Amino acid sequence: MLASFNWLKEFVNIDQDVQTFGDILTMSGTKVETITPINENVKGIVTGKIIEIKKHPNADHLYLCTVDFGNNKTLPIVTNAQNVFEGAIVPVALDGAIIDTGTQINASEVRDVRSEGMMCSVKEMGLDTSLFNKEATQKVYIFPQGTEIGADVRELYWVNDHVIDIELTANRGDCQSIYGIAKEAAAALDQPIRPVELYQTSKEQNSEIENYLQVDVKDDHCKRYTAKVLKVNKIEPSPIWMQRKLLNSGVRPINNIVDVTNYVMIELGQPLHAFDYDNIGTKKIVVSCVQNPTFTTLDGEERKIDDQMMMITNGEKPIAIAGIMGGLNSEITEKTQFMVLESAFFDKTSIRTTSRKLGLRTEASSRYEKGSYAELCKMASLRATYLLEKIGACTAVPGFIDIYPNPEEKFSITVDCQWVNQYLGIHISKEDMIAILKRLFLEVDALEGEKIKVTVPNDRQDLRIREDIAEEVARIYGYDKIPNTLMQGSTLIGHKTDAQQYQEQVENLLIGAGFYQTMTTSFTSQKIIESMRLQDNEAPVKILNPLGEDTSIMRFTLAGQQLELISMNYNRKNPKGRFFEIAATYHVNSNSDELPIQKKHLVLSTYHDGDFYDLKGVIEMLFQHQNVRFEAGGRELYHPGRKAVVTVNGKRIGDFGEIHPVVAKQLSLPKRVYLAELDFDEMIALNAGYTAKFKSLPKYPASQRDLAVVIDIDVPAVKVEDVINRHRGDIIESVKLFDVYQGEQIPDDKKSLAYTITFRHADRTLKDREINKVMNAIVSELQDELQAQLRDE
Amino acid sequence: MDKDRLDQIKQDFQEQINKIGNIKELDTLRVQFLGKKGVMTQFMKGMGKLSKAERPIIGKKANEIRTEIQESLEKVKNDIEKKMLEARLEKEKIDVTLPGRTCHCGVHHPLNIVTSELEDIFLGMGFSIVDGPEIEWVKYNFDDLNMPKDHSSRDKQESFYYRDDIVLRTQTSPVQVRTMRAQKPPLRIISPGRVYRSDEIDATHSPVFHQMEGLVIDKGIAMSDLKGTMDLFAKKLFGNKTKTKFRPHQFYFTEPSAEMDVTCFKCGGVGCPVCDNSGWVELLGCGMVHPNVLRACGIDPNEYSGFAFGLGLDRIALTKYGISDLRLLFENDARFLSQFN
């Protein structure tokens, strides 16, 4: 919301400079975002009336004007402007004046004729040209007739003003106006507020409005509807004092009638609409929904209307979309003789729904949406009537239509001052609290003890419970005066859960192992899933209203983002990478009474930094406390011959492998990328809270035996280890593969695996024959089951 | 004669040992004199032939010479070994200014670093860390947090929906609702996590971002406690000289509500580009938990009160490290990540 500092000063005494004032507003709850001067350069431009225009004696395109500045001061001014005329009131930069850009204007001889200054355009006066029609900005500005002569434009047009941009909170619909902000300022500064002058209905004799108009409200989203009929005297530009306020509020002046409706909307916050009475044509205004499918609004756009939208009609056809925009068919024009001034209160939800459906948001609709209030309707209508008469635009027809079937009752809250003190952690007296609340224009009655009764006016819909009153006290008392205390009461110990600690350990372990932690988005797309050949894996969680196709799915795998970031790193010529991330994945829940399932996954990915077995070593390290198994298999994402499933106790924990060449090509990856994706929730279940257990150091010597076998090339090594492990009993301490060999001396379809088996018993020294017996059994089972042959030494 | 023979042996030995250059020659010399068939051994074997009178005299002398030979051999051996060691040390000299072999260590993501830092501060103040689902009931994300039915944040233009009653959480506050529903006060929790809003991605916005919210519920919690706790937090995060400023604000789930500014951590409050020359940077939103929220979560506002706060983790990470574009955080370029070790 933009608020003119000069305008605020008309309502409240503000002794502070604008910056200090802004800080005070902010600290009392009305947040000032920026303060912008209109123009700080402009100086010495004054209004003058052209009394005579002659052709310049020495130049075809120049005119010599005699300009009257009042007080018998007339000066010669040379201009090339084509739009000036005798009697026009124009801004003149006199000798020594400064225009918007900071340039100084000096009196000079123009082709041997003396000129005491320069006539100015809108821009040169320092005003915002976007608020004037383009034609007017390219010429010398002509003031409305009646504008004071010899006045300094800086004061006259409020070029000296500051525009205060205020961020209003959602609960303060009442502050969407100069008057609303002025009330906050008055409370913060502890100053009185000046009242606004209204049209006095008491001066009217007999009501005549009934002869002109009947209003019928058929939609209960219209809580109040008031109408005033006025005879239009003359449509012309509004006076400068009105225009300057509109301009400094960012609103373009149009004509006296439109300007007054805008003026009152800015001043009091109530949207007003003026209809051409004769174009309504039926002497009737009805608030209801309609069946007509189209309607042309003031801006010339044809709008699609549905039967849920609240409309203003003449009983036959729509003449406005309630609270949003008027119709072209009842617009005020040069020919308008009578007008109907509407000031109504519409339900914000209804306005909002219609505004959304039409994609049409206006000053009026946004004010209704932020919350207006019913009591304002009449005051605003009377304010506008007063102004229209004051500037000579209209004469009011006696009488006032006010349909307000359920007037809002005042709301009151009983509050215990002692409680307020406790809640805020301050100590102020009941009297001080009452004084603070009264500054906010609240009625306060002292009850017995520490209790008070606060009666809330209609504009403060945000005050409903004692906590609201506590906030009012706090912000006017000053948040900065509330002491900083530390919590008393229960002592709580902050600690990380076992799962949180485990995750931290895993992160640190992986970082120690050279992995970079990544953070990627949760969104993915069907396209990426298909590029990874995972479209048949599971049905993804789809967002109803995604930003775009690329972000339409919640990921069920972390692989997509890892591959994308590897592609990005690789294509940016980063030579190698090791990455990991522990993050959420999202899965459809077959039980529709429950939320989608969220799991934590750990993903590892590498390129140009180790191979399959390097990655496998990292996984083995992560599962060092478990009996982890790896078997050929895994998702379609991987190279079919270089992928493995990770299981613990028969439960699948995840898979890993080299990325399939087809996927690598589609995603612009390097040739060999390795990736592992593991269920981190399972890892937490297996590992969180793990405590190392101490085992006595061995007292008896170990014996080592080497075993080299030749087997079919396709038999996985794990099968050999399974056979050996079957004989572990209490004598085999460890089995370690130390060589895999293919080549000379071995048939092409065979491979040689060589193991070191360490034998040790905890309680005694093993005898050779015990060990030999086990070795023989292993060898014979390997021969029987895997057709293995002992390799000759 | 035997005595002369001994002198001769001694003389021979001394002549030869002076020519010894290495361990091998030394060993040969030892065998030549002291080995089984060595000169000295032979001599001593032959002493049986000597007369009784001669034997002790010659025997004594023989033993002396033998000892002399042994000691001499030992000394020369030590000398040679010492020289060999010196030679080896000299030979093994390396250029210590050559570069070391790189030890490749990974890095934490900067957002993770910031999150851990904040977590540690709050853990130290007795808070626990709680998380919850990112795809959340509308009831927990909006209704129970006192969010008006027609508030624009519920719109499909502002929030992502999975179903009409399920939304991608727009704040981590539903974790507070879940905690209050599940546990009895006293409560002190923080909930860092991922949240979603329908914003197009640019240098300062992302549809996915991260927040940390906190909640305290106990008997007798006052707004002054909120101020004190947040002020302490700011001092722990940015240093003891940090000042805080609380401005009135409005949130639906707190009343009264405030925004807290801290003295700019770049310039210390004198004004710089980071703080738009104001000396202050907005850090967090906070307030006393609204009684409607307490009631919705089964807590009696006449018995308990509390405060809540929330801050954007991404923004703190950006400001802390002077990163100008939010997208860098999500991009994971190794050259970016490697800077945070």
mmCIF file of N, CA and C in Angstrom, chain A residues 266-336:
data_model
loop_
_atom_site.group_PDB
_atom_site.id
_atom_site.type_symbol
_atom_site.label_atom_id
_atom_site.label_comp_id
_atom_site.label_asym_id
_atom_site.label_seq_id
_atom_site.Cartn_x
_atom_site.Cartn_y
_atom_site.Cartn_z
ATOM 1 N N ILE A 266 -9.053 5.422 -1.677
ATOM 2 C CA ILE A 266 -7.707 5.498 -1.097
ATOM 3 C C ILE A 266 -7.764 6.066 0.315
ATOM 4 N N GLU A 267 -8.624 7.066 0.464
ATOM 5 C CA GLU A 267 -8.661 7.743 1.757
ATOM 6 C C GLU A 267 -9.255 6.851 2.849
ATOM 7 N N LEU A 268 -10.388 6.186 2.529
ATOM 8 C CA LEU A 268 -11.101 5.422 3.556
ATOM 9 C C LEU A 268 -11.033 3.916 3.335
ATOM 10 N N GLY A 269 -10.658 3.485 2.154
ATOM 11 C CA GLY A 269 -10.549 2.050 1.896
ATOM 12 C C GLY A 269 -11.800 1.420 1.345
ATOM 13 N N GLN A 270 -12.823 2.199 1.089
ATOM 14 C CA GLN A 270 -14.076 1.618 0.598
ATOM 15 C C GLN A 270 -14.152 1.744 -0.926
ATOM 16 N N PRO A 271 -14.270 0.641 -1.653
ATOM 17 C CA PRO A 271 -14.475 0.732 -3.093
ATOM 18 C C PRO A 271 -15.843 1.345 -3.394
ATOM 19 N N LEU A 272 -15.882 2.282 -4.334
ATOM 20 C CA LEU A 272 -17.137 2.928 -4.727
ATOM 21 C C LEU A 272 -17.302 2.729 -6.221
ATOM 22 N N HIS A 273 -18.559 2.737 -6.671
ATOM 23 C CA HIS A 273 -18.756 2.683 -8.107
ATOM 24 C C HIS A 273 -19.829 3.682 -8.505
ATOM 25 N N ALA A 274 -19.606 4.379 -9.627
ATOM 26 C CA ALA A 274 -20.590 5.343 -10.123
ATOM 27 C C ALA A 274 -21.218 4.805 -11.407
ATOM 28 N N PHE A 275 -22.546 4.728 -11.420
ATOM 29 C CA PHE A 275 -23.277 4.304 -12.617
ATOM 30 C C PHE A 275 -23.898 5.522 -13.285
ATOM 31 N N ASP A 276 -24.010 5.488 -14.616
ATOM 32 C CA ASP A 276 -24.805 6.484 -15.331
ATOM 33 C C ASP A 276 -26.268 6.102 -15.109
ATOM 34 N N TYR A 277 -26.988 6.998 -14.438
ATOM 35 C CA TYR A 277 -28.361 6.682 -14.033
ATOM 36 C C TYR A 277 -29.250 6.382 -15.237
ATOM 37 N N ASP A 278 -29.166 7.227 -16.255
ATOM 38 C CA ASP A 278 -30.067 7.057 -17.414
ATOM 39 C C ASP A 278 -29.772 5.769 -18.168
ATOM 40 N N ASN A 279 -28.491 5.364 -18.148
ATOM 41 C CA ASN A 279 -28.160 4.129 -18.844
ATOM 42 C C ASN A 279 -28.593 2.886 -18.077
ATOM 43 N N ILE A 280 -28.778 3.027 -16.758
ATOM 44 C CA ILE A 280 -29.383 1.896 -16.021
ATOM 45 C C ILE A 280 -30.784 1.684 -16.587
ATOM 46 N N GLY A 281 -31.494 2.799 -16.687
ATOM 47 C CA GLY A 281 -32.718 2.775 -17.476
ATOM 48 C C GLY A 281 -33.976 2.224 -16.839
ATOM 49 N N THR A 282 -33.822 1.464 -15.757
ATOM 50 C CA THR A 282 -35.011 0.808 -15.209
ATOM 51 C C THR A 282 -35.423 1.326 -13.838
ATOM 52 N N LYS A 283 -34.668 2.328 -13.344
ATOM 53 C CA LYS A 283 -34.898 2.830 -11.982
ATOM 54 C C LYS A 283 -34.714 1.737 -10.931
ATOM 55 N N LYS A 284 -33.950 0.731 -11.293
ATOM 56 C CA LYS A 284 -33.832 -0.411 -10.402
ATOM 57 C C LYS A 284 -32.385 -0.901 -10.350
ATOM 58 N N ILE A 285 -31.968 -1.289 -9.154
ATOM 59 C CA ILE A 285 -30.691 -1.998 -9.023
ATOM 60 C C ILE A 285 -30.967 -3.285 -8.260
ATOM 61 N N VAL A 286 -30.532 -4.397 -8.841
ATOM 62 C CA VAL A 286 -30.735 -5.691 -8.186
ATOM 63 C C VAL A 286 -29.370 -6.366 -8.029
ATOM 64 N N VAL A 287 -29.107 -6.899 -6.833
ATOM 65 C CA VAL A 287 -27.869 -7.654 -6.617
ATOM 66 C C VAL A 287 -28.231 -9.135 -6.665
ATOM 67 N N SER A 288 -27.783 -9.825 -7.696
ATOM 68 C CA SER A 288 -28.148 -11.248 -7.833
ATOM 69 C C SER A 288 -27.234 -11.915 -8.853
ATOM 70 N N CYS A 289 -27.347 -13.226 -8.948
ATOM 71 C CA CYS A 289 -26.635 -13.927 -9.997
ATOM 72 C C CYS A 289 -27.481 -13.894 -11.263
ATOM 73 N N VAL A 290 -26.822 -14.092 -12.390
ATOM 74 C CA VAL A 290 -27.566 -14.016 -13.655
ATOM 75 C C VAL A 290 -27.216 -15.212 -14.529
ATOM 76 N N GLN A 291 -27.990 -15.396 -15.566
ATOM 77 C CA GLN A 291 -27.749 -16.507 -16.484
ATOM 78 C C GLN A 291 -26.935 -16.068 -17.705
ATOM 79 N N ASN A 292 -26.927 -14.740 -17.970
ATOM 80 C CA ASN A 292 -26.225 -14.249 -19.165
ATOM 81 C C ASN A 292 -24.792 -14.773 -19.218
ATOM 82 N N PRO A 293 -24.406 -15.343 -20.321
ATOM 83 C CA PRO A 293 -23.051 -15.915 -20.360
ATOM 84 C C PRO A 293 -21.954 -14.879 -20.579
ATOM 85 N N THR A 294 -22.279 -13.714 -21.122
ATOM 86 C CA THR A 294 -21.207 -12.734 -21.350
ATOM 87 C C THR A 294 -21.611 -11.353 -20.868
ATOM 88 N N PHE A 295 -20.568 -10.548 -20.599
ATOM 89 C CA PHE A 295 -20.785 -9.201 -20.090
ATOM 90 C C PHE A 295 -19.546 -8.389 -20.411
ATOM 91 N N THR A 296 -19.757 -7.176 -20.897
ATOM 92 C CA THR A 296 -18.600 -6.358 -21.261
ATOM 93 C C THR A 296 -18.294 -5.364 -20.136
ATOM 94 N N THR A 297 -17.092 -5.480 -19.600
ATOM 95 C CA THR A 297 -16.694 -4.608 -18.486
ATOM 96 C C THR A 297 -16.152 -3.284 -19.022
ATOM 97 N N LEU A 298 -16.001 -2.334 -18.091
ATOM 98 C CA LEU A 298 -15.513 -0.980 -18.396
ATOM 99 C C LEU A 298 -14.295 -0.926 -19.307
ATOM 100 N N ASP A 299 -13.415 -1.924 -19.157
ATOM 101 C CA ASP A 299 -12.177 -1.926 -19.933
ATOM 102 C C ASP A 299 -12.389 -2.443 -21.351
ATOM 103 N N GLY A 300 -13.670 -2.685 -21.709
ATOM 104 C CA GLY A 300 -13.973 -3.106 -23.071
ATOM 105 C C GLY A 300 -13.831 -4.601 -23.294
ATOM 106 N N GLU A 301 -13.452 -5.322 -22.270
ATOM 107 C CA GLU A 301 -13.273 -6.775 -22.412
ATOM 108 C C GLU A 301 -14.615 -7.477 -22.239
ATOM 109 N N GLU A 302 -14.824 -8.486 -23.084
ATOM 110 C CA GLU A 302 -16.023 -9.309 -22.903
ATOM 111 C C GLU A 302 -15.691 -10.443 -21.941
ATOM 112 N N ARG A 303 -16.462 -10.544 -20.886
ATOM 113 C CA ARG A 303 -16.159 -11.518 -19.823
ATOM 114 C C ARG A 303 -17.189 -12.640 -19.814
ATOM 115 N N LYS A 304 -16.718 -13.836 -19.551
ATOM 116 C CA LYS A 304 -17.615 -14.994 -19.426
ATOM 117 C C LYS A 304 -18.156 -15.043 -18.002
ATOM 118 N N ILE A 305 -19.446 -14.945 -17.885
ATOM 119 C CA ILE A 305 -20.072 -14.922 -16.556
ATOM 120 C C ILE A 305 -20.719 -16.272 -16.301
ATOM 121 N N ASP A 306 -20.625 -16.765 -15.063
ATOM 122 C CA ASP A 306 -21.406 -17.965 -14.747
ATOM 123 C C ASP A 306 -22.433 -17.657 -13.657
ATOM 124 N N ASP A 307 -23.313 -18.598 -13.412
ATOM 125 C CA ASP A 307 -24.444 -18.308 -12.513
ATOM 126 C C ASP A 307 -24.073 -18.336 -11.028
ATOM 127 N N GLN A 308 -22.760 -18.464 -10.753
ATOM 128 C CA GLN A 308 -22.318 -18.387 -9.356
ATOM 129 C C GLN A 308 -21.808 -16.982 -9.021
ATOM 130 N N MET A 309 -21.621 -16.155 -10.047
ATOM 131 C CA MET A 309 -20.988 -14.855 -9.811
ATOM 132 C C MET A 309 -22.021 -13.813 -9.412
ATOM 133 N N MET A 310 -21.672 -13.080 -8.360
ATOM 134 C CA MET A 310 -22.584 -12.048 -7.888
ATOM 135 C C MET A 310 -22.487 -10.840 -8.818
ATOM 136 N N MET A 311 -23.640 -10.409 -9.338
ATOM 137 C CA MET A 311 -23.668 -9.319 -10.312
ATOM 138 C C MET A 311 -24.585 -8.207 -9.803
ATOM 139 N N ILE A 312 -24.348 -6.990 -10.340
ATOM 140 C CA ILE A 312 -25.288 -5.891 -10.144
ATOM 141 C C ILE A 312 -26.064 -5.790 -11.455
ATOM 142 N N THR A 313 -27.392 -5.813 -11.381
ATOM 143 C CA THR A 313 -28.189 -5.738 -12.611
ATOM 144 C C THR A 313 -29.214 -4.601 -12.497
ATOM 145 N N ASN A 314 -29.850 -4.321 -13.592
ATOM 146 C CA ASN A 314 -30.943 -3.332 -13.561
ATOM 147 C C ASN A 314 -32.287 -4.052 -13.519
ATOM 148 N N GLY A 315 -32.236 -5.314 -13.106
ATOM 149 C CA GLY A 315 -33.449 -6.133 -13.062
ATOM 150 C C GLY A 315 -33.618 -6.922 -14.335
ATOM 151 N N GLU A 316 -32.923 -6.488 -15.391
ATOM 152 C CA GLU A 316 -33.041 -7.163 -16.678
ATOM 153 C C GLU A 316 -31.702 -7.697 -17.164
ATOM 154 N N LYS A 317 -30.717 -6.834 -17.052
ATOM 155 C CA LYS A 317 -29.401 -7.257 -17.530
ATOM 156 C C LYS A 317 -28.303 -6.751 -16.582
ATOM 157 N N PRO A 318 -27.146 -7.402 -16.578
ATOM 158 C CA PRO A 318 -26.086 -6.980 -15.651
ATOM 159 C C PRO A 318 -25.529 -5.613 -16.017
ATOM 160 N N ILE A 319 -25.176 -4.835 -15.000
ATOM 161 C CA ILE A 319 -24.536 -3.540 -15.229
ATOM 162 C C ILE A 319 -23.172 -3.459 -14.522
ATOM 163 N N ALA A 320 -22.861 -4.471 -13.715
ATOM 164 C CA ALA A 320 -21.524 -4.510 -13.073
ATOM 165 C C ALA A 320 -21.293 -5.898 -12.487
ATOM 166 N N ILE A 321 -20.013 -6.262 -12.388
ATOM 167 C CA ILE A 321 -19.652 -7.464 -11.638
ATOM 168 C C ILE A 321 -19.396 -6.984 -10.218
ATOM 169 N N ALA A 322 -20.240 -7.432 -9.293
ATOM 170 C CA ALA A 322 -20.217 -6.874 -7.942
ATOM 171 C C ALA A 322 -18.813 -6.878 -7.344
ATOM 172 N N GLY A 323 -18.401 -5.695 -6.911
ATOM 173 C CA GLY A 323 -17.144 -5.575 -6.176
ATOM 174 C C GLY A 323 -15.901 -5.713 -7.023
ATOM 175 N N ILE A 324 -16.061 -5.912 -8.333
ATOM 176 C CA ILE A 324 -14.867 -6.129 -9.156
ATOM 177 C C ILE A 324 -14.729 -5.057 -10.236
ATOM 178 N N MET A 325 -15.723 -4.961 -11.123
ATOM 179 C CA MET A 325 -15.623 -3.941 -12.170
ATOM 180 C C MET A 325 -17.007 -3.632 -12.737
ATOM 181 N N GLY A 326 -17.209 -2.357 -13.091
ATOM 182 C CA GLY A 326 -18.478 -1.925 -13.671
ATOM 183 C C GLY A 326 -18.581 -2.334 -15.133
ATOM 184 N N GLY A 327 -19.769 -2.101 -15.697
ATOM 185 C CA GLY A 327 -19.996 -2.462 -17.085
ATOM 186 C C GLY A 327 -19.884 -1.265 -18.000
ATOM 187 N N LEU A 328 -19.552 -1.558 -19.243
ATOM 188 C CA LEU A 328 -19.440 -0.508 -20.254
ATOM 189 C C LEU A 328 -20.802 0.156 -20.485
ATOM 190 N N ASN A 329 -21.867 -0.670 -20.278
ATOM 191 C CA ASN A 329 -23.214 -0.175 -20.585
ATOM 192 C C ASN A 329 -23.723 0.888 -19.612
ATOM 193 N N SER A 330 -23.068 1.082 -18.478
ATOM 194 C CA SER A 330 -23.555 2.073 -17.510
ATOM 195 C C SER A 330 -22.435 2.995 -17.051
ATOM 196 N N GLU A 331 -21.429 3.122 -17.907
ATOM 197 C CA GLU A 331 -20.259 3.939 -17.597
ATOM 198 C C GLU A 331 -20.610 5.428 -17.553
ATOM 199 N N ILE A 332 -19.904 6.166 -16.703
ATOM 200 C CA ILE A 332 -20.055 7.634 -16.669
ATOM 201 C C ILE A 332 -19.394 8.222 -17.920
ATOM 202 N N THR A 333 -20.115 9.058 -18.623
ATOM 203 C CA THR A 333 -19.545 9.681 -19.825
ATOM 204 C C THR A 333 -19.741 11.197 -19.748
ATOM 205 N N GLU A 334 -19.281 11.879 -20.760
ATOM 206 C CA GLU A 334 -19.452 13.331 -20.856
ATOM 207 C C GLU A 334 -20.921 13.717 -20.784
ATOM 208 N N LYS A 335 -21.760 12.760 -21.250
ATOM 209 C CA LYS A 335 -23.192 13.071 -21.347
ATOM 210 C C LYS A 335 -23.977 12.753 -20.081
ATOM 211 N N THR A 336 -23.322 12.151 -19.125
ATOM 212 C CA THR A 336 -24.043 11.715 -17.922
ATOM 213 C C THR A 336 -24.703 12.903 -17.221
#
